[in-house]
mmCIF file of C-alpha atoms in Angstrom:
data_model
loop_
_atom_site.group_PDB
_atom_site.id
_atom_site.type_symbol
_atom_site.label_atom_id
_atom_site.label_comp_id
_atom_site.label_asym_id
_atom_site.label_seq_id
_atom_site.Cartn_x
_atom_site.Cartn_y
_atom_site.Cartn_z
ATOM 1 C CA UNK R 6 67.401 -97.677 187.780
ATOM 2 C CA UNK R 7 70.715 -96.437 189.106
ATOM 3 C CA UNK R 8 71.855 -92.898 189.619
ATOM 4 C CA UNK R 9 75.484 -91.830 189.515
ATOM 5 C CA UNK R 10 75.985 -89.284 192.280
ATOM 6 C CA UNK R 11 78.492 -86.625 191.309
ATOM 7 C CA UNK R 12 79.141 -84.037 193.983
ATOM 8 C CA UNK R 13 82.420 -82.859 192.445
ATOM 9 C CA UNK R 14 80.701 -80.102 190.480
ATOM 10 C CA UNK R 15 78.979 -78.904 193.629
ATOM 11 C CA UNK R 16 82.142 -78.829 195.710
ATOM 12 C CA UNK R 17 83.964 -77.097 192.860
ATOM 13 C CA UNK R 18 81.521 -74.195 193.320
ATOM 14 C CA UNK R 19 81.695 -74.207 197.103
ATOM 15 C CA UNK R 20 82.991 -70.629 197.256
ATOM 16 C CA UNK R 21 79.953 -69.392 195.348
ATOM 17 C CA UNK R 22 77.630 -71.279 197.684
ATOM 18 C CA UNK R 23 79.301 -69.727 200.721
ATOM 19 C CA UNK R 24 78.966 -66.267 199.162
ATOM 20 C CA UNK R 25 75.270 -66.942 198.571
ATOM 21 C CA UNK R 26 74.805 -68.215 202.126
ATOM 22 C CA UNK R 27 76.568 -65.125 203.486
ATOM 23 C CA UNK R 28 74.218 -62.849 201.535
ATOM 24 C CA UNK R 29 71.267 -64.843 202.885
ATOM 25 C CA UNK R 30 72.541 -64.260 206.416
ATOM 26 C CA UNK R 31 73.115 -60.536 205.804
ATOM 27 C CA UNK R 32 69.689 -60.022 204.265
ATOM 28 C CA UNK R 33 68.043 -61.970 207.067
ATOM 29 C CA UNK R 34 69.800 -60.135 209.901
ATOM 30 C CA UNK R 35 69.193 -56.766 208.272
ATOM 31 C CA UNK R 36 65.509 -57.517 207.755
ATOM 32 C CA UNK R 37 65.157 -58.855 211.305
ATOM 33 C CA UNK R 38 66.741 -55.776 212.888
ATOM 34 C CA UNK R 39 64.873 -53.181 210.825
ATOM 35 C CA UNK R 40 61.655 -55.199 210.851
ATOM 36 C CA UNK R 41 61.772 -55.477 214.644
ATOM 37 C CA UNK R 42 62.043 -51.696 215.006
ATOM 38 C CA UNK R 43 59.129 -51.200 212.593
ATOM 39 C CA UNK R 44 57.101 -53.840 214.428
ATOM 40 C CA UNK R 45 57.641 -52.208 217.833
ATOM 41 C CA UNK R 46 56.616 -48.801 216.487
ATOM 42 C CA UNK R 47 53.566 -50.225 214.712
ATOM 43 C CA UNK R 48 52.553 -52.308 217.723
ATOM 44 C CA UNK R 49 52.744 -49.226 219.941
ATOM 45 C CA UNK R 50 50.725 -47.253 217.411
ATOM 46 C CA UNK R 51 48.137 -49.997 217.140
ATOM 47 C CA UNK R 52 47.666 -50.352 220.893
ATOM 48 C CA UNK R 53 47.775 -46.700 221.955
ATOM 49 C CA UNK R 54 47.850 -44.525 218.854
ATOM 50 C CA UNK R 55 45.051 -42.316 217.497
ATOM 51 C CA UNK R 56 42.366 -43.894 215.347
ATOM 52 C CA UNK R 57 43.813 -42.793 211.939
ATOM 53 C CA UNK R 58 47.192 -44.291 212.877
ATOM 54 C CA UNK R 59 45.568 -47.547 213.969
ATOM 55 C CA UNK R 60 43.632 -47.680 210.706
ATOM 56 C CA UNK R 61 46.795 -47.210 208.615
ATOM 57 C CA UNK R 62 48.687 -49.850 210.586
ATOM 58 C CA UNK R 63 45.802 -52.301 210.265
ATOM 59 C CA UNK R 64 45.660 -51.671 206.519
ATOM 60 C CA UNK R 65 49.417 -52.307 206.209
ATOM 61 C CA UNK R 66 49.161 -55.560 208.154
ATOM 62 C CA UNK R 67 46.154 -56.848 206.216
ATOM 63 C CA UNK R 68 47.710 -56.055 202.827
ATOM 64 C CA UNK R 69 50.971 -57.814 203.656
ATOM 65 C CA UNK R 70 49.437 -60.821 205.394
ATOM 66 C CA UNK R 71 46.924 -61.445 202.616
ATOM 67 C CA UNK R 72 49.170 -61.163 199.579
ATOM 68 C CA UNK R 73 51.964 -63.524 198.433
ATOM 69 C CA UNK R 74 55.512 -62.633 199.393
ATOM 70 C CA UNK R 75 56.583 -63.198 195.782
ATOM 71 C CA UNK R 76 54.073 -60.605 194.540
ATOM 72 C CA UNK R 77 55.364 -58.125 197.124
ATOM 73 C CA UNK R 78 58.906 -58.656 195.848
ATOM 74 C CA UNK R 79 57.823 -58.177 192.222
ATOM 75 C CA UNK R 80 55.922 -55.020 193.143
ATOM 76 C CA UNK R 81 59.016 -53.498 194.739
ATOM 77 C CA UNK R 82 61.546 -54.634 192.133
ATOM 78 C CA UNK R 83 59.512 -54.380 188.920
ATOM 79 C CA UNK R 84 56.770 -51.943 189.971
ATOM 80 C CA UNK R 85 58.732 -49.116 191.567
ATOM 81 C CA UNK R 86 60.821 -48.424 188.412
ATOM 82 C CA UNK R 87 57.536 -47.377 186.782
ATOM 83 C CA UNK R 88 57.528 -44.344 189.071
ATOM 84 C CA UNK R 89 61.253 -43.728 188.629
ATOM 85 C CA UNK R 90 62.603 -45.640 191.623
ATOM 86 C CA UNK R 91 65.064 -48.327 190.528
ATOM 87 C CA UNK R 92 66.589 -50.625 193.104
ATOM 88 C CA UNK R 93 69.286 -53.260 192.909
ATOM 89 C CA UNK R 94 68.111 -56.841 193.476
ATOM 90 C CA UNK R 95 69.755 -56.981 196.905
ATOM 91 C CA UNK R 96 68.215 -53.708 198.092
ATOM 92 C CA UNK R 97 64.791 -54.659 196.728
ATOM 93 C CA UNK R 98 65.064 -58.028 198.467
ATOM 94 C CA UNK R 99 65.943 -56.375 201.779
ATOM 95 C CA UNK R 100 63.064 -53.904 201.551
ATOM 96 C CA UNK R 101 60.587 -56.651 200.670
ATOM 97 C CA UNK R 102 61.760 -58.784 203.593
ATOM 98 C CA UNK R 103 61.562 -55.843 206.002
ATOM 99 C CA UNK R 104 58.053 -54.912 204.899
ATOM 100 C CA UNK R 105 56.911 -58.528 205.124
ATOM 101 C CA UNK R 106 58.347 -59.432 208.498
ATOM 102 C CA UNK R 107 57.354 -56.056 209.960
ATOM 103 C CA UNK R 108 53.677 -56.827 209.442
ATOM 104 C CA UNK R 109 53.829 -60.290 210.999
ATOM 105 C CA UNK R 110 56.036 -59.189 213.892
ATOM 106 C CA UNK R 111 53.705 -56.261 214.630
ATOM 107 C CA UNK R 112 50.869 -58.619 215.465
ATOM 108 C CA UNK R 113 53.138 -60.807 217.579
ATOM 109 C CA UNK R 114 54.462 -57.865 219.605
ATOM 110 C CA UNK R 115 50.997 -56.332 219.840
ATOM 111 C CA UNK R 116 49.786 -59.520 221.513
ATOM 112 C CA UNK R 117 52.681 -59.295 223.958
ATOM 113 C CA UNK R 118 51.941 -55.664 224.814
ATOM 114 C CA UNK R 119 48.270 -56.405 225.408
ATOM 115 C CA UNK R 120 49.259 -59.210 227.792
ATOM 116 C CA UNK R 121 50.768 -56.666 230.212
ATOM 117 C CA UNK R 122 48.320 -55.841 232.988
ATOM 118 C CA UNK R 123 47.373 -52.175 233.246
ATOM 119 C CA UNK R 124 48.146 -52.290 236.943
ATOM 120 C CA UNK R 125 51.832 -52.720 236.151
ATOM 121 C CA UNK R 126 51.766 -49.595 234.001
ATOM 122 C CA UNK R 127 50.010 -47.621 236.738
ATOM 123 C CA UNK R 128 52.544 -48.859 239.264
ATOM 124 C CA UNK R 129 55.413 -47.702 237.057
ATOM 125 C CA UNK R 130 53.903 -44.243 236.713
ATOM 126 C CA UNK R 131 53.266 -44.121 240.456
ATOM 127 C CA UNK R 132 56.951 -44.794 241.056
ATOM 128 C CA UNK R 133 57.803 -41.662 239.070
ATOM 129 C CA UNK R 134 58.919 -43.284 235.850
ATOM 130 C CA UNK R 135 58.453 -41.272 232.684
ATOM 131 C CA UNK R 136 56.056 -42.713 230.054
ATOM 132 C CA UNK R 137 58.986 -43.711 227.823
ATOM 133 C CA UNK R 138 60.657 -45.500 230.738
ATOM 134 C CA UNK R 139 57.401 -47.262 231.576
ATOM 135 C CA UNK R 140 57.072 -48.437 227.993
ATOM 136 C CA UNK R 141 60.684 -49.585 227.825
ATOM 137 C CA UNK R 142 61.008 -51.369 231.157
ATOM 138 C CA UNK R 143 57.467 -52.198 232.272
ATOM 139 C CA UNK R 144 55.765 -52.913 228.941
ATOM 140 C CA UNK R 145 58.209 -53.674 226.122
ATOM 141 C CA UNK R 146 60.727 -55.968 227.816
ATOM 142 C CA UNK R 147 58.125 -58.231 229.488
ATOM 143 C CA UNK R 148 56.095 -58.219 226.278
ATOM 144 C CA UNK R 149 59.093 -59.288 224.205
ATOM 145 C CA UNK R 150 59.910 -61.967 226.758
ATOM 146 C CA UNK R 151 56.377 -63.343 226.460
ATOM 147 C CA UNK R 152 56.327 -63.493 222.663
ATOM 148 C CA UNK R 153 60.021 -64.282 222.163
ATOM 149 C CA UNK R 154 59.505 -67.895 220.972
ATOM 150 C CA UNK R 155 56.890 -66.845 218.406
ATOM 151 C CA UNK R 156 58.979 -63.882 217.291
ATOM 152 C CA UNK R 157 62.149 -65.905 216.763
ATOM 153 C CA UNK R 158 60.206 -68.592 214.905
ATOM 154 C CA UNK R 159 58.959 -65.872 212.568
ATOM 155 C CA UNK R 160 62.524 -64.646 212.058
ATOM 156 C CA UNK R 161 63.767 -68.137 211.183
ATOM 157 C CA UNK R 162 60.862 -68.502 208.758
ATOM 158 C CA UNK R 163 61.936 -65.187 207.226
ATOM 159 C CA UNK R 164 65.444 -66.531 206.693
ATOM 160 C CA UNK R 165 64.079 -69.624 204.970
ATOM 161 C CA UNK R 166 61.652 -67.536 202.907
ATOM 162 C CA UNK R 167 64.550 -65.419 201.658
ATOM 163 C CA UNK R 168 64.995 -68.098 198.988
ATOM 164 C CA UNK R 169 62.070 -66.465 197.160
ATOM 165 C CA UNK R 170 64.174 -63.388 196.358
ATOM 166 C CA UNK R 171 66.100 -65.531 193.891
ATOM 167 C CA UNK R 172 63.201 -64.694 191.546
ATOM 168 C CA UNK R 173 64.662 -61.183 191.111
ATOM 169 C CA UNK R 174 68.250 -62.477 190.752
ATOM 170 C CA UNK R 175 69.443 -61.470 194.201
ATOM 171 C CA UNK R 176 72.552 -63.625 194.553
ATOM 172 C CA UNK R 177 71.562 -65.363 197.762
ATOM 173 C CA UNK R 178 71.932 -69.091 198.374
ATOM 174 C CA UNK R 179 69.054 -70.378 196.241
ATOM 175 C CA UNK R 180 69.917 -68.104 193.332
ATOM 176 C CA UNK R 181 73.528 -69.313 193.380
ATOM 177 C CA UNK R 182 72.316 -72.915 193.536
ATOM 178 C CA UNK R 183 70.061 -72.338 190.525
ATOM 179 C CA UNK R 184 72.999 -70.927 188.565
ATOM 180 C CA UNK R 185 75.206 -73.893 189.437
ATOM 181 C CA UNK R 186 72.436 -76.319 188.509
ATOM 182 C CA UNK R 187 71.972 -74.662 185.116
ATOM 183 C CA UNK R 188 75.694 -75.085 184.431
ATOM 184 C CA UNK R 189 76.203 -78.613 185.766
ATOM 185 C CA UNK R 190 72.722 -80.197 185.431
ATOM 186 C CA UNK R 191 73.320 -81.960 188.760
ATOM 187 C CA UNK R 192 69.989 -80.967 190.299
ATOM 188 C CA UNK R 193 69.805 -83.633 192.986
ATOM 189 C CA UNK R 194 73.312 -83.047 194.276
ATOM 190 C CA UNK R 195 73.156 -79.252 194.394
ATOM 191 C CA UNK R 196 69.781 -79.062 196.093
ATOM 192 C CA UNK R 197 70.704 -81.745 198.633
ATOM 193 C CA UNK R 198 73.727 -79.651 199.594
ATOM 194 C CA UNK R 199 71.665 -76.448 199.696
ATOM 195 C CA UNK R 200 69.065 -78.162 201.882
ATOM 196 C CA UNK R 201 71.846 -79.046 204.295
ATOM 197 C CA UNK R 202 73.135 -75.470 204.316
ATOM 198 C CA UNK R 203 69.669 -74.072 205.079
ATOM 199 C CA UNK R 204 69.300 -76.604 207.888
ATOM 200 C CA UNK R 205 72.637 -75.550 209.377
ATOM 201 C CA UNK R 206 71.674 -71.866 209.098
ATOM 202 C CA UNK R 207 68.343 -72.500 210.811
ATOM 203 C CA UNK R 208 70.044 -74.359 213.662
ATOM 204 C CA UNK R 209 72.628 -71.585 214.013
ATOM 205 C CA UNK R 210 69.893 -68.948 214.166
ATOM 206 C CA UNK R 211 68.042 -71.016 216.774
ATOM 207 C CA UNK R 212 71.188 -71.309 218.901
ATOM 208 C CA UNK R 213 71.853 -67.575 218.569
ATOM 209 C CA UNK R 214 68.300 -66.679 219.597
ATOM 210 C CA UNK R 215 68.542 -69.039 222.566
ATOM 211 C CA UNK R 216 71.723 -67.276 223.653
ATOM 212 C CA UNK R 217 70.079 -63.862 223.295
ATOM 213 C CA UNK R 218 67.164 -65.063 225.422
ATOM 214 C CA UNK R 219 69.473 -66.209 228.204
ATOM 215 C CA UNK R 220 71.312 -62.881 228.170
ATOM 216 C CA UNK R 221 68.346 -60.537 227.852
ATOM 217 C CA UNK R 222 65.289 -62.243 229.300
ATOM 218 C CA UNK R 223 66.194 -65.173 231.541
ATOM 219 C CA UNK R 224 65.753 -64.328 235.201
ATOM 220 C CA UNK R 225 67.998 -65.837 237.831
ATOM 221 C CA UNK R 226 66.557 -66.898 241.140
ATOM 222 C CA UNK R 227 68.491 -66.454 244.361
ATOM 223 C CA UNK R 228 67.958 -69.691 246.311
ATOM 224 C CA UNK R 229 69.873 -68.645 249.427
#
């Protein structure tokens, strides 16, 4: 059995694929940035907050981690209009991604915070640092440095999982690919190209995160 590869139809829609890839990048970066802020706040609340706050954060994490991402997207996009809150597909996709990655990143950052020895915190306070300064410089930065590989892996997984939002017609890369496939019927060609684009995006994200690590967390050693 022979198969006649025809990539012309794919390359004819290259602009649409790039637009979809750009939306994937925007959604991913937006979700990473907002999700990281939520995760830091929730991790702080879980490690040092009052019991009701810890209970709410634990409930949020358990609900998100034990339900499918697709169901979470449907709940936000199809469920919220029932109470009068209608969102565009792109906004619903962003919110779903933020809520999802926030729960996973909370547990990662929480583990990093708990790895900081209490003696370091006491030393920071003894030096006259304010509690916020202690958290920022003595707790948060070393904690993020410790969990950075796990955190960035979760962010890359988020970018790849963004393909699921095509189910609500958000025009990201997979959704655009599905539209092109329905018009050209060249399934193999379009999804081979899309696989390559996702691979390139993942490698670019990895390189970016490596650069951020060198700038923010890598320590230089004076060998003189």
